[in-house]
Amino acid sequence: MGKIVDLEEGLELVQKGITKLTNILEGRAEPSFITDECMMLYTTIFNIASRNHPQDHSQLLYDKYRELLEDYLTSEALPALSEKHDEVMLLELVHRWKNYKVMVRWLTHFFFYINRYYIPRRSLTPLAEVGLNCFRQLVYQVLKDKVRDAVISLINRERDGEQVDKTLLKNVLNIFVEIGSGKTHYYETDFEAHMLRETSTYYSQKASIWIVEDSCPDYMFKAEECLKREKDRALHYLHEISEPKLLQKVEDELLSPYTNQLLENETSGCHVLIRDNKVDDLSRMCRLFCKIASGMNLISEIIKQQVTAELTVLMKQAEDAASNKKPEKKDEIGLQELVLVRSVIELNAKYLAFSNDCFQNNSPLRKPLKQIFEVFCNKGFSGNSCVELLATFCDHTLKKGATKNSSEAVEETIEKTKDSSYGDITSLSQTVKLLAYVNDIDLFAEIHRQKLARRLLFNRSAHDDYERSMLKKLKQQFGWQVTWKMEGMVTDMTLAREIQSSFEEYLKSNRQENPGTDLSVTVLTTRFWPGYKSHDLNLPSELIKCVQAFKIFYETTYRRKLTWLYSLGSCIINAKFGERTIELIVTTHQAAVLMLFNSADRLGYSEIKSQLAMTDDEVTRLLHSLSCARYKILNKEPNSQSISRTDYFEFNSEFTEAMKRIKIPPPPVDERNKVIQDVDKGREYAIDAAIVRIMKNRKVIVYQQLVGECMEHLNHVFKPDIKAIKKRIEALITREYLERDQKNPSIFRYLA
Amino acid sequence: MHKLGRGHRDKVQQFMAITGSSEKAAVQALKASDWHLEGAFDIFYSQPHIRTVTDSRHLEELYNRYKDPYVDMILVDGITLLCNDLQVDPQDIVMLVVSWHMKAATMCEFSRQEFIGGLQYLGIDTIEKFRDKLSYMRSELKDEQKFREIYNFAFGWAKEKGQKSLALDTAIGMWQLLFAERHWPLVDHWCQFLQVRHNKAISRDTWSQLLEFAKTVDLQLSNYDEEGAWPYLIDEFVEYLTENGIVQRHQN
């Protein structure tokens, strides 16, 4: 009977201990535990449990532990909770939970012995878990709905703008998690699911109001705000797994159902925002709809339509302008066309910027934009090809300001554009972006090169830096093959200036070599420059002296052979018309013609031709420029508008002109055919080089693969024609670079 | 000989007449080729010992008969004489086959090496033997493989020294000659097409691929692959045929 007494005694001690603990937790006046008391409780339990006794006290103790907790909850916690509601209840709950955890901790300490041996031996639920289960059964399951509703109500109040106790909410929701031993099962089922439903309801209502009242940008602004706030909410007191689900619900209510309505809104939708360049709103639109596939597709579509519409307007304007052109000016690219070209370039730049801002990398707009602008890029307008238009635009942009001799009246708007175009680097990079859609970039490069040559040689380039900047952009986009010659040309000009300086120095120190006429020579490196024909020409003696003087200087200093291109030269001639002397700026060829009249008053066509040793075509055009054009320096007999071989010419001493120096326009030159020839030849070389490179690499290759790789190699510069590739393959077979396989003629072999 | 059946005996006689060989060799060759004459010829001529059959003195005499007085080569006059002796028209295609055997570099001339070497290979050292060999050589044109070799040889042989391509007129002449031996119905259209549309020299690749075209592509051009590796001139020929309604193409 001593054992039973011991057991009862022991249990009484434990009960006392628990009561003490309870009092402490309840804040009743009670001194705290001292170490001895704790030890005593622990030992008591130890004694009870370790006795060898027919009755298994451990089980008793185990059950007792549970009993104690249940008692505590039913007598203290539950009553306190059930009489409270809403926020107050939540506070109480948090408090109770906190206390309860302490209780469990202490009890577990006291009952430690059985936790250590008995429970593992019998594979029973550990004490801490028992504690958790008690709370869950007695408190949590009873109150969870009330708690949930209270929390959600607080959330909604916060949504409506009230300040709520975030820490409280966090603590409450933590209980949902802790009650599941850290797993989120109870949290999700008992709280989150409802919370999400409530969220949907809440936002569904808001959306239906806002969609009626607000413009698209305003609505989007609100939507973004909501999403931001929900994100904060999730951060502050929800469990992290709720964030994505929560945001999804918001999107589902605010954005998905109204996608079309918002984007296609007549007065404030996507196309209006584009039209009015509202970049911020568009960016927001893209941020909001980036996860909604139908939204992004719609935005893409709207942008495409907008671009196509704007481009179509421009193209139509161009066609109208073209049909209004005077027939003799039909092939010229005038300022009106350049204005339109600029608009197209800017249009592309604007939408590329949109594309990058809104969609960033992998923009779904890149390909459609390319397709839309390809209409322009492959057709051009008003009878001019796109590459010509763009090359002319670049030429215009890179030229110096209006020349002194353009005395045509120009409309104000065109003047403004003209002035603002010069040296405008932005225009140039925008041009390069548009050029990216062009197939035949080598054709553009060749025309650009021709025009660059004219700018450089006739000193019309605004600045070397602009030229280099443009070439750099082209090189970055298309590779060095497209620009290396042009870079050489620009460098040549610098070198030529140095050579000219040394020539002038040389003349100063060798006065006897001075030819008597001021001479300036530009020395070009042949392989960089377009191929100019060097016409034979009988120069007047003054010019012959000049040529000789320079030749001696150059060939002794630099030891290279020079070929003279008189067709590119110019002269300033003092012409005496009666009392007045006017300076005429003419080409060397024109000068040669005029100088003939120093020693003869009247000359016939054939005399002029034979004295100069030129072709009929050249003579005709020269004489026309001097006698039938704007400034009639020569009188023609008969006085018709065309040159014939029976005409006679005299110096027109009656010629008057207000200005002291005039430029006689040179005969026009059509370089177009030459450009195409040069480009074709360049392409042949390029295809040859590509084929040989591929064959060297592969040694043996099937025809289709050869063609495919060839195209890949060349695509960034031009689109090779299959026929052209076949022709080059054949030529290379003849030149024994490759051969067909004996058995299978579709296979080619490299011949080392 | 009397042990053989009549048909076989005829063949042996024919064989001997053509090759100038002994009866024993004839029977041997024919037996080995299962009594097919052409196969027998192949066997007979591919035997290396044949070369020793020729008498090099005779060969020298033969060469000297035709050789040009000033140059150590047989030129046009010599060839005319040779053809006379052979009783063959100089334009006869068999002369092409002869040139092929001789590995002649250019038409209308044979070097000493080419002439003597070629005859040795063929086992010929007299004009009579040469004449006898002609029908065999004609028969070689019927062999697919040999025809192709002769055809491709003709390009290098017919073109001018130093040129890489074959002049159009010469090419057309050769094609007429060659496709008389191996019938190709489109040859006239081909020649016409070239004169109308191309009017330039023919490359080696076009030349050799044309034979492939004639051999493999049917007259309706139904198995012609325009994405294929045909030379561009042949692509254009197909376009020409379709455009002018000469062939109704049914795309596959």
PDB file of N, CA and C in Angstrom, chain A residues 8 44 89 165 173-174 225 248 255 273 302 716 738:
ATOM      1  N   GLU A   8      -0.304   8.371  -5.160  1.00  0.00           N
ATOM      2  CA  GLU A   8      -1.235   9.466  -4.903  1.00  0.00           C
ATOM      3  C   GLU A   8      -0.535  10.707  -4.406  1.00  0.00           C
ATOM      4  N   THR A  44       9.753  13.529  -8.766  1.00  0.00           N
ATOM      5  CA  THR A  44       8.513  12.825  -8.388  1.00  0.00           C
ATOM      6  C   THR A  44       8.055  11.940  -9.530  1.00  0.00           C
ATOM      7  N   MET A  89     -11.289  38.842 -29.496  1.00  0.00           N
ATOM      8  CA  MET A  89     -11.131  37.407 -29.408  1.00  0.00           C
ATOM      9  C   MET A  89      -9.798  36.972 -29.956  1.00  0.00           C
ATOM     10  N   ASP A 165      -4.165  45.962 -36.987  1.00  0.00           N
ATOM     11  CA  ASP A 165      -3.015  45.456 -36.254  1.00  0.00           C
ATOM     12  C   ASP A 165      -2.372  44.298 -37.008  1.00  0.00           C
ATOM     13  N   LEU A 173      -2.344  34.066 -37.696  1.00  0.00           N
ATOM     14  CA  LEU A 173      -2.153  33.150 -38.812  1.00  0.00           C
ATOM     15  C   LEU A 173      -1.015  32.179 -38.562  1.00  0.00           C
ATOM     16  N   ASN A 174      -0.065  32.586 -37.768  1.00  0.00           N
ATOM     17  CA  ASN A 174       0.997  31.656 -37.383  1.00  0.00           C
ATOM     18  C   ASN A 174       0.434  30.451 -36.659  1.00  0.00           C
ATOM     19  N   GLU A 225      -2.130  49.305 -58.076  1.00  0.00           N
ATOM     20  CA  GLU A 225      -2.100  49.623 -56.647  1.00  0.00           C
ATOM     21  C   GLU A 225      -2.597  48.446 -55.821  1.00  0.00           C
ATOM     22  N   GLN A 248      -2.879  36.064 -57.982  1.00  0.00           N
ATOM     23  CA  GLN A 248      -3.604  35.467 -59.092  1.00  0.00           C
ATOM     24  C   GLN A 248      -5.085  35.794 -59.013  1.00  0.00           C
ATOM     25  N   LEU A 255      -8.372  41.904 -63.943  1.00  0.00           N
ATOM     26  CA  LEU A 255      -7.802  42.031 -65.286  1.00  0.00           C
ATOM     27  C   LEU A 255      -8.406  41.070 -66.308  1.00  0.00           C
ATOM     28  N   LEU A 273      -3.362  55.213 -76.361  1.00  0.00           N
ATOM     29  CA  LEU A 273      -2.130  55.433 -75.601  1.00  0.00           C
ATOM     30  C   LEU A 273      -0.919  55.464 -76.537  1.00  0.00           C
ATOM     31  N   ILE A 302      -2.961  45.240 -81.526  1.00  0.00           N
ATOM     32  CA  ILE A 302      -3.306  46.654 -81.622  1.00  0.00           C
ATOM     33  C   ILE A 302      -2.104  47.467 -82.104  1.00  0.00           C
ATOM     34  N   HIS A 716      23.455  38.321 -93.807  1.00  0.00           N
ATOM     35  CA  HIS A 716      23.433  39.613 -93.152  1.00  0.00           C
ATOM     36  C   HIS A 716      23.826  40.739 -94.097  1.00  0.00           C
ATOM     37  N   LEU A 738      36.460  22.604-106.630  1.00  0.00           N
ATOM     38  CA  LEU A 738      35.672  21.465-106.168  1.00  0.00           C
ATOM     39  C   LEU A 738      35.234  20.610-107.356  1.00  0.00           C
TER      40      LEU A 738
END
